[in-house]
PDB file of C-alpha atoms and ligand atoms in Angstrom:
ATOM      1  CA  MET A   1     110.155 121.219 149.179  1.00 97.00           C
ATOM      2  CA  LYS A   2     110.787 118.576 151.833  1.00 98.00           C
ATOM      3  CA  ILE A   3     111.362 119.565 155.446  1.00 98.00           C
ATOM      4  CA  TYR A   4     112.454 116.723 157.712  1.00 98.00           C
ATOM      5  CA  VAL A   5     111.989 116.884 161.474  1.00 98.00           C
ATOM      6  CA  VAL A   6     114.263 114.193 162.916  1.00 98.00           C
ATOM      7  CA  TYR A   7     114.334 113.645 166.667  1.00 98.00           C
ATOM      8  CA  TYR A   8     114.947 111.424 169.650  1.00 98.00           C
ATOM      9  CA  SER A   9     112.819 111.644 172.761  1.00 98.00           C
ATOM     10  CA  MET A  10     112.902 109.534 175.890  1.00 98.00           C
ATOM     11  CA  TYR A  11     110.050 111.016 177.953  1.00 98.00           C
ATOM     12  CA  GLY A  12     108.049 112.986 175.373  1.00 98.00           C
ATOM     13  CA  HIS A  13     109.332 116.557 175.721  1.00 98.00           C
ATOM     14  CA  ILE A  14     111.243 116.587 172.446  1.00 98.00           C
ATOM     15  CA  HIS A  15     108.381 114.694 170.817  1.00 98.00           C
ATOM     16  CA  ARG A  16     106.000 117.499 171.813  1.00 98.00           C
ATOM     17  CA  MET A  17     108.449 120.144 170.565  1.00 98.00           C
ATOM     18  CA  ALA A  18     108.900 118.219 167.297  1.00 98.00           C
ATOM     19  CA  GLN A  19     105.153 118.359 166.693  1.00 98.00           C
ATOM     20  CA  ALA A  20     105.236 122.125 167.145  1.00 98.00           C
ATOM     21  CA  VAL A  21     108.269 122.493 164.857  1.00 99.00           C
ATOM     22  CA  ALA A  22     106.447 120.435 162.214  1.00 98.00           C
ATOM     23  CA  ALA A  23     103.289 122.530 162.592  1.00 98.00           C
ATOM     24  CA  GLY A  24     105.301 125.715 162.043  1.00 98.00           C
ATOM     25  CA  ALA A  25     107.033 124.309 158.961  1.00 98.00           C
ATOM     26  CA  ASN A  26     103.665 123.211 157.598  1.00 98.00           C
ATOM     27  CA  GLU A  27     102.494 126.829 157.567  1.00 98.00           C
ATOM     28  CA  VAL A  28     104.900 127.606 154.717  1.00 98.00           C
ATOM     29  CA  ARG A  29     103.454 127.202 151.256  1.00 97.00           C
ATOM     30  CA  GLY A  30     104.863 124.275 149.324  1.00 96.00           C
ATOM     31  CA  ALA A  31     106.296 122.537 152.383  1.00 98.00           C
ATOM     32  CA  GLU A  32     105.982 118.793 152.713  1.00 98.00           C
ATOM     33  CA  VAL A  33     106.861 118.063 156.326  1.00 98.00           C
ATOM     34  CA  ILE A  34     108.159 114.617 157.233  1.00 98.00           C
ATOM     35  CA  VAL A  35     108.563 113.685 160.891  1.00 98.00           C
ATOM     36  CA  ARG A  36     110.922 110.879 161.849  1.00 98.00           C
ATOM     37  CA  ARG A  37     112.488 109.387 164.997  1.00 98.00           C
ATOM     38  CA  VAL A  38     116.049 108.128 165.161  1.00 98.00           C
ATOM     39  CA  PRO A  39     116.422 104.509 166.300  1.00 98.00           C
ATOM     40  CA  GLU A  40     116.694 103.604 169.977  1.00 98.00           C
ATOM     41  CA  THR A  41     120.060 102.232 171.052  1.00 98.00           C
ATOM     42  CA  LEU A  42     119.363 101.365 174.701  1.00 98.00           C
ATOM     43  CA  SER A  43     118.094  97.918 175.692  1.00 97.00           C
ATOM     44  CA  PRO A  44     114.462  97.459 176.812  1.00 96.00           C
ATOM     45  CA  GLU A  45     115.798  96.549 180.279  1.00 97.00           C
ATOM     46  CA  ILE A  46     117.631  99.861 180.619  1.00 97.00           C
ATOM     47  CA  LEU A  47     114.667 101.782 179.212  1.00 97.00           C
ATOM     48  CA  LYS A  48     112.420 100.089 181.774  1.00 97.00           C
ATOM     49  CA  GLU A  49     114.779 101.081 184.566  1.00 97.00           C
ATOM     50  CA  MET A  50     114.744 104.628 183.232  1.00 97.00           C
ATOM     51  CA  LYS A  51     110.904 104.552 183.227  1.00 96.00           C
ATOM     52  CA  ALA A  52     110.869 105.510 179.544  1.00 96.00           C
ATOM     53  CA  LEU A  53     108.738 102.721 178.082  1.00 96.00           C
ATOM     54  CA  ASP A  54     105.285 104.241 178.703  1.00 94.00           C
ATOM     55  CA  ALA A  55     106.259 107.655 177.334  1.00 94.00           C
ATOM     56  CA  GLN A  56     107.985 106.197 174.287  1.00 95.00           C
ATOM     57  CA  GLY A  57     104.954 103.995 173.590  1.00 94.00           C
ATOM     58  CA  GLU A  58     102.929 107.128 172.949  1.00 95.00           C
ATOM     59  CA  PHE A  59     104.985 108.088 169.909  1.00 97.00           C
ATOM     60  CA  SER A  60     106.190 104.701 168.696  1.00 96.00           C
ATOM     61  CA  ASN A  61     103.929 105.219 165.648  1.00 97.00           C
ATOM     62  CA  ILE A  62     106.330 107.869 164.276  1.00 98.00           C
ATOM     63  CA  PRO A  63     108.415 106.113 161.589  1.00 98.00           C
ATOM     64  CA  LEU A  64     112.138 105.650 162.081  1.00 98.00           C
ATOM     65  CA  CYS A  65     114.432 107.723 159.907  1.00 98.00           C
ATOM     66  CA  THR A  66     116.783 106.074 157.455  1.00 98.00           C
ATOM     67  CA  VAL A  67     120.004 107.846 156.601  1.00 97.00           C
ATOM     68  CA  GLY A  68     119.297 107.588 152.868  1.00 97.00           C
ATOM     69  CA  GLU A  69     116.029 109.481 152.943  1.00 97.00           C
ATOM     70  CA  LEU A  70     117.770 112.644 154.097  1.00 98.00           C
ATOM     71  CA  GLU A  71     119.189 112.968 150.579  1.00 97.00           C
ATOM     72  CA  SER A  72     115.781 114.111 149.408  1.00 97.00           C
ATOM     73  CA  ALA A  73     115.434 116.755 152.146  1.00 98.00           C
ATOM     74  CA  ASP A  74     115.723 120.478 151.521  1.00 98.00           C
ATOM     75  CA  ALA A  75     116.049 121.123 155.249  1.00 98.00           C
ATOM     76  CA  VAL A  76     116.485 118.969 158.339  1.00 98.00           C
ATOM     77  CA  ILE A  77     115.470 120.164 161.790  1.00 99.00           C
ATOM     78  CA  PHE A  78     116.952 117.929 164.481  1.00 99.00           C
ATOM     79  CA  GLY A  79     115.602 117.533 168.008  1.00 99.00           C
ATOM     80  CA  THR A  80     117.626 116.019 170.843  1.00 98.00           C
ATOM     81  CA  PRO A  81     117.432 116.048 174.632  1.00 98.00           C
ATOM     82  CA  THR A  82     120.554 117.186 176.462  1.00 98.00           C
ATOM     83  CA  ARG A  83     122.902 114.488 177.742  1.00 98.00           C
ATOM     84  CA  PHE A  84     125.606 116.052 179.909  1.00 98.00           C
ATOM     85  CA  GLY A  85     125.531 119.168 177.729  1.00 98.00           C
ATOM     86  CA  ASN A  86     125.667 117.250 174.442  1.00 98.00           C
ATOM     87  CA  MET A  87     123.251 115.594 172.070  1.00 98.00           C
ATOM     88  CA  CYS A  88     121.964 112.171 173.136  1.00 98.00           C
ATOM     89  CA  GLY A  89     123.826 109.017 172.085  1.00 98.00           C
ATOM     90  CA  GLN A  90     120.924 107.843 169.933  1.00 98.00           C
ATOM     91  CA  MET A  91     121.252 110.969 167.780  1.00 98.00           C
ATOM     92  CA  ARG A  92     125.045 110.698 167.741  1.00 98.00           C
ATOM     93  CA  GLN A  93     124.789 107.112 166.533  1.00 98.00           C
ATOM     94  CA  PHE A  94     122.386 108.158 163.786  1.00 98.00           C
ATOM     95  CA  LEU A  95     124.661 110.981 162.666  1.00 98.00           C
ATOM     96  CA  ASP A  96     127.677 108.695 162.752  1.00 98.00           C
ATOM     97  CA  ALA A  97     125.896 106.545 160.181  1.00 98.00           C
ATOM     98  CA  THR A  98     125.759 109.436 157.695  1.00 98.00           C
ATOM     99  CA  GLY A  99     129.319 108.964 156.420  1.00 97.00           C
ATOM    100  CA  GLN A 100     128.087 107.955 152.983  1.00 97.00           C
ATOM    101  CA  LEU A 101     126.083 111.182 152.752  1.00 98.00           C
ATOM    102  CA  TRP A 102     129.200 113.114 153.737  1.00 98.00           C
ATOM    103  CA  ILE A 103     131.354 111.381 151.079  1.00 98.00           C
ATOM    104  CA  LYS A 104     128.822 112.316 148.409  1.00 97.00           C
ATOM    105  CA  GLY A 105     128.262 115.802 149.790  1.00 98.00           C
ATOM    106  CA  ALA A 106     124.607 114.878 149.820  1.00 98.00           C
ATOM    107  CA  LEU A 107     123.642 117.346 152.553  1.00 98.00           C
ATOM    108  CA  VAL A 108     125.708 120.272 151.242  1.00 98.00           C
ATOM    109  CA  GLY A 109     123.592 123.392 150.905  1.00 98.00           C
ATOM    110  CA  LYS A 110     120.593 122.044 152.804  1.00 98.00           C
ATOM    111  CA  VAL A 111     119.332 123.975 155.817  1.00 98.00           C
ATOM    112  CA  GLY A 112     120.136 122.418 159.214  1.00 98.00           C
ATOM    113  CA  SER A 113     118.639 123.451 162.521  1.00 98.00           C
ATOM    114  CA  VAL A 114     118.453 122.081 166.076  1.00 99.00           C
ATOM    115  CA  PHE A 115     116.099 122.220 169.065  1.00 99.00           C
ATOM    116  CA  THR A 116     116.606 120.678 172.481  1.00 98.00           C
ATOM    117  CA  SER A 117     115.428 120.101 176.040  1.00 98.00           C
ATOM    118  CA  SER A 118     117.077 119.702 179.418  1.00 98.00           C
ATOM    119  CA  ASN A 119     115.863 119.095 182.941  1.00 98.00           C
ATOM    120  CA  THR A 120     117.390 122.240 184.376  1.00 98.00           C
ATOM    121  CA  GLN A 121     117.329 125.827 183.209  1.00 96.00           C
ATOM    122  CA  HIS A 122     121.092 126.092 182.760  1.00 96.00           C
ATOM    123  CA  GLY A 123     121.768 122.420 182.158  1.00 97.00           C
ATOM    124  CA  GLY A 124     123.402 122.701 178.742  1.00 98.00           C
ATOM    125  CA  GLN A 125     120.795 123.661 176.162  1.00 98.00           C
ATOM    126  CA  GLU A 126     123.079 126.072 174.342  1.00 98.00           C
ATOM    127  CA  THR A 127     126.098 123.738 174.412  1.00 98.00           C
ATOM    128  CA  THR A 128     123.939 120.909 173.107  1.00 98.00           C
ATOM    129  CA  ILE A 129     122.756 122.934 170.138  1.00 98.00           C
ATOM    130  CA  ILE A 130     126.082 124.584 169.348  1.00 98.00           C
ATOM    131  CA  SER A 131     128.057 121.337 169.554  1.00 98.00           C
ATOM    132  CA  PHE A 132     125.453 119.749 167.251  1.00 98.00           C
ATOM    133  CA  TYR A 133     126.301 122.454 164.722  1.00 98.00           C
ATOM    134  CA  PHE A 134     129.823 121.025 164.323  1.00 98.00           C
ATOM    135  CA  THR A 135     128.362 117.976 162.602  1.00 98.00           C
ATOM    136  CA  LEU A 136     126.016 120.063 160.462  1.00 98.00           C
ATOM    137  CA  LEU A 137     128.930 122.243 159.331  1.00 98.00           C
ATOM    138  CA  HIS A 138     131.035 119.213 158.435  1.00 98.00           C
ATOM    139  CA  GLN A 139     128.108 118.058 156.327  1.00 98.00           C
ATOM    140  CA  GLY A 140     128.055 121.435 154.582  1.00 98.00           C
ATOM    141  CA  MET A 141     124.641 122.431 155.895  1.00 98.00           C
ATOM    142  CA  ILE A 142     123.501 126.021 156.260  1.00 98.00           C
ATOM    143  CA  ILE A 143     122.648 126.608 159.904  1.00 98.00           C
ATOM    144  CA  ALA A 144     119.468 128.376 160.944  1.00 98.00           C
ATOM    145  CA  GLY A 145     118.748 129.161 164.589  1.00 98.00           C
ATOM    146  CA  LEU A 146     115.871 130.941 166.277  1.00 98.00           C
ATOM    147  CA  PRO A 147     116.147 134.663 165.551  1.00 98.00           C
ATOM    148  CA  TYR A 148     115.186 137.275 168.123  1.00 98.00           C
ATOM    149  CA  ALA A 149     112.275 137.990 165.815  1.00 98.00           C
ATOM    150  CA  PHE A 150     110.780 135.307 168.046  1.00 98.00           C
ATOM    151  CA  GLN A 151     110.380 137.733 170.897  1.00 97.00           C
ATOM    152  CA  GLY A 152     109.259 135.045 173.299  1.00 98.00           C
ATOM    153  CA  GLN A 153     112.931 134.426 174.074  1.00 97.00           C
ATOM    154  CA  MET A 154     113.138 137.933 175.595  1.00 96.00           C
ATOM    155  CA  ARG A 155     110.655 137.072 178.320  1.00 95.00           C
ATOM    156  CA  THR A 156     111.640 137.365 181.945  1.00 95.00           C
ATOM    157  CA  ASP A 157     108.161 137.135 183.436  1.00 97.00           C
ATOM    158  CA  GLU A 158     108.307 133.351 183.368  1.00 97.00           C
ATOM    159  CA  ILE A 159     110.988 130.684 183.214  1.00 97.00           C
ATOM    160  CA  THR A 160     111.373 129.673 179.607  1.00 98.00           C
ATOM    161  CA  GLY A 161     113.602 127.857 177.166  1.00 98.00           C
ATOM    162  CA  CYS A 162     114.556 129.132 173.658  1.00 98.00           C
ATOM    163  CA  SER A 163     117.626 131.095 172.611  1.00 98.00           C
ATOM    164  CA  PRO A 164     119.063 132.463 169.360  1.00 98.00           C
ATOM    165  CA  TYR A 165     120.605 129.016 168.851  1.00 98.00           C
ATOM    166  CA  GLY A 166     117.309 127.188 168.742  1.00 98.00           C
ATOM    167  CA  ALA A 167     114.047 126.414 170.484  1.00 98.00           C
ATOM    168  CA  SER A 168     114.232 124.537 173.762  1.00 98.00           C
ATOM    169  CA  THR A 169     112.178 123.441 176.717  1.00 98.00           C
ATOM    170  CA  ILE A 170     112.953 122.949 180.401  1.00 98.00           C
ATOM    171  CA  ALA A 171     111.598 119.600 181.521  1.00 98.00           C
ATOM    172  CA  GLY A 172     112.019 120.048 185.302  1.00 98.00           C
ATOM    173  CA  ALA A 173     114.111 118.007 187.730  1.00 96.00           C
ATOM    174  CA  GLN A 174     111.824 114.966 187.431  1.00 96.00           C
ATOM    175  CA  GLY A 175     110.706 115.673 183.853  1.00 97.00           C
ATOM    176  CA  GLU A 176     107.384 116.829 185.280  1.00 97.00           C
ATOM    177  CA  ARG A 177     107.148 120.019 183.207  1.00 98.00           C
ATOM    178  CA  MET A 178     105.933 119.695 179.612  1.00 98.00           C
ATOM    179  CA  PRO A 179     106.771 122.425 177.049  1.00 98.00           C
ATOM    180  CA  SER A 180     105.099 125.741 177.861  1.00 98.00           C
ATOM    181  CA  GLU A 181     103.047 127.740 175.375  1.00 98.00           C
ATOM    182  CA  ASN A 182     106.000 130.098 174.925  1.00 98.00           C
ATOM    183  CA  GLU A 183     108.433 127.261 174.209  1.00 98.00           C
ATOM    184  CA  LEU A 184     105.996 125.678 171.760  1.00 98.00           C
ATOM    185  CA  ALA A 185     105.617 129.053 170.058  1.00 98.00           C
ATOM    186  CA  GLY A 186     109.417 129.155 169.712  1.00 98.00           C
ATOM    187  CA  ALA A 187     109.395 125.684 168.194  1.00 98.00           C
ATOM    188  CA  ARG A 188     106.670 126.676 165.712  1.00 98.00           C
ATOM    189  CA  PHE A 189     108.627 129.806 164.834  1.00 98.00           C
ATOM    190  CA  GLN A 190     111.777 127.769 164.183  1.00 98.00           C
ATOM    191  CA  GLY A 191     109.896 125.339 161.943  1.00 98.00           C
ATOM    192  CA  ARG A 192     108.372 128.209 159.977  1.00 98.00           C
ATOM    193  CA  HIS A 193     111.711 130.040 159.819  1.00 98.00           C
ATOM    194  CA  VAL A 194     113.616 127.039 158.456  1.00 98.00           C
ATOM    195  CA  ALA A 195     110.908 126.211 155.900  1.00 98.00           C
ATOM    196  CA  THR A 196     110.830 129.832 154.739  1.00 98.00           C
ATOM    197  CA  ILE A 197     114.602 129.846 154.186  1.00 98.00           C
ATOM    198  CA  ALA A 198     114.446 126.472 152.434  1.00 98.00           C
ATOM    199  CA  SER A 199     111.675 127.681 150.128  1.00 97.00           C
ATOM    200  CA  LYS A 200     113.867 130.629 149.044  1.00 97.00           C
ATOM    201  CA  LEU A 201     116.826 128.320 148.409  1.00 96.00           C
ATOM    202  CA  VAL A 202     114.679 125.900 146.420  1.00 94.00           C
ATOM    203  CA  ARG A 203     113.423 128.747 144.234  1.00 88.00           C
TER     204      ARG A 203
HETATM  205  C1  FMN B 301     122.150 110.364 180.861  1.00 87.89           C
HETATM  206  C2  FMN B 301     121.392 111.649 181.003  1.00 87.89           C
HETATM  207  C3  FMN B 301     122.089 112.840 181.019  1.00 87.89           C
HETATM  208  C4  FMN B 301     121.392 114.040 181.153  1.00 87.89           C
HETATM  209  N1  FMN B 301     122.105 115.207 181.183  1.00 87.89           N
HETATM  210  C5  FMN B 301     121.448 116.357 181.439  1.00 87.89           C
HETATM  211  C6  FMN B 301     122.172 117.578 181.556  1.00 87.89           C
HETATM  212  O1  FMN B 301     123.377 117.655 181.339  1.00 87.89           O
HETATM  213  N2  FMN B 301     121.467 118.695 181.873  1.00 87.89           N
HETATM  214  C7  FMN B 301     120.122 118.677 182.113  1.00 87.89           C
HETATM  215  O2  FMN B 301     119.553 119.705 182.458  1.00 87.89           O
HETATM  216  N3  FMN B 301     119.407 117.544 181.935  1.00 87.89           N
HETATM  217  C8  FMN B 301     120.030 116.389 181.608  1.00 87.89           C
HETATM  218  N4  FMN B 301     119.320 115.244 181.445  1.00 87.89           N
HETATM  219  C9  FMN B 301     117.851 115.296 181.414  1.00 87.89           C
HETATM  220  C10 FMN B 301     117.335 115.187 179.969  1.00 87.89           C
HETATM  221  O3  FMN B 301     117.888 116.211 179.164  1.00 87.89           O
HETATM  222  C11 FMN B 301     115.806 115.235 179.952  1.00 87.89           C
HETATM  223  O4  FMN B 301     115.350 114.003 180.482  1.00 87.89           O
HETATM  224  C12 FMN B 301     115.285 115.441 178.550  1.00 87.89           C
HETATM  225  O5  FMN B 301     115.603 116.725 178.097  1.00 87.89           O
HETATM  226  C13 FMN B 301     113.782 115.282 178.451  1.00 87.89           C
HETATM  227  O6  FMN B 301     113.439 115.248 177.078  1.00 87.89           O
HETATM  228  P1  FMN B 301     112.680 113.969 176.486  1.00 87.89           P
HETATM  229  O7  FMN B 301     111.448 113.787 177.325  1.00 87.89           O
HETATM  230  O8  FMN B 301     112.312 114.350 175.087  1.00 87.89           O
HETATM  231  O9  FMN B 301     113.586 112.789 176.530  1.00 87.89           O
HETATM  232  C14 FMN B 301     119.983 114.036 181.290  1.00 87.89           C
HETATM  233  C15 FMN B 301     119.295 112.814 181.235  1.00 87.89           C
HETATM  234  C16 FMN B 301     119.986 111.637 181.097  1.00 87.89           C
HETATM  235  C17 FMN B 301     119.217 110.344 181.056  1.00 87.89           C
END
């Protein structure tokens, strides 16, 4: 059973969440977890201006995803930062290259799931995840979110990401806040949840 974690991260928040998602998926017996980044589309000059180069250097060792390898997946868990309440352009570009998979119905029946991050608490996490679902549904994927069985999303004693739609983290106005223990627990739960569903479908 192959579980892909496919993400884009500019400053490391989604990268950190992706590691937690992968760790959760790895807890499920029979899971082979494959972590991939989607290709960058911005120029080095723009990335330098956005002060992203140092952060991205820390996870440049994660291999880039090819569209074709998703054919072998049993589940794909996508991670994207919010861009104006939507997925980032890098992820959009990657998904827009999956037309050949769509023609073949290659992703039909696989589990699809999404996690995200935003700078602000109400800055579009839910819209980012839900609008991502449109693409997954067109591809025929079976959507899995983050059930309330992950009770960390009920918390009101601290500011936290995560919702029934998927795990999330709040990065802070300057990106100064890295994922909290509760948000990482949500990400692990989502990884485990998706891999558990995929293992039942594979059987
Ligand atoms: C062009 C652009 C648009 C963004 N739009 C939003 C937004 O709508 N809401 C928000 O809270 N944060 C927004 N952000 C902040 C990013 O979501 C934040 O930097 C990201 O979640 C951090 O994750 P990363 O470190 O994995 O890249 C935006 C950032 C950029 C560069």
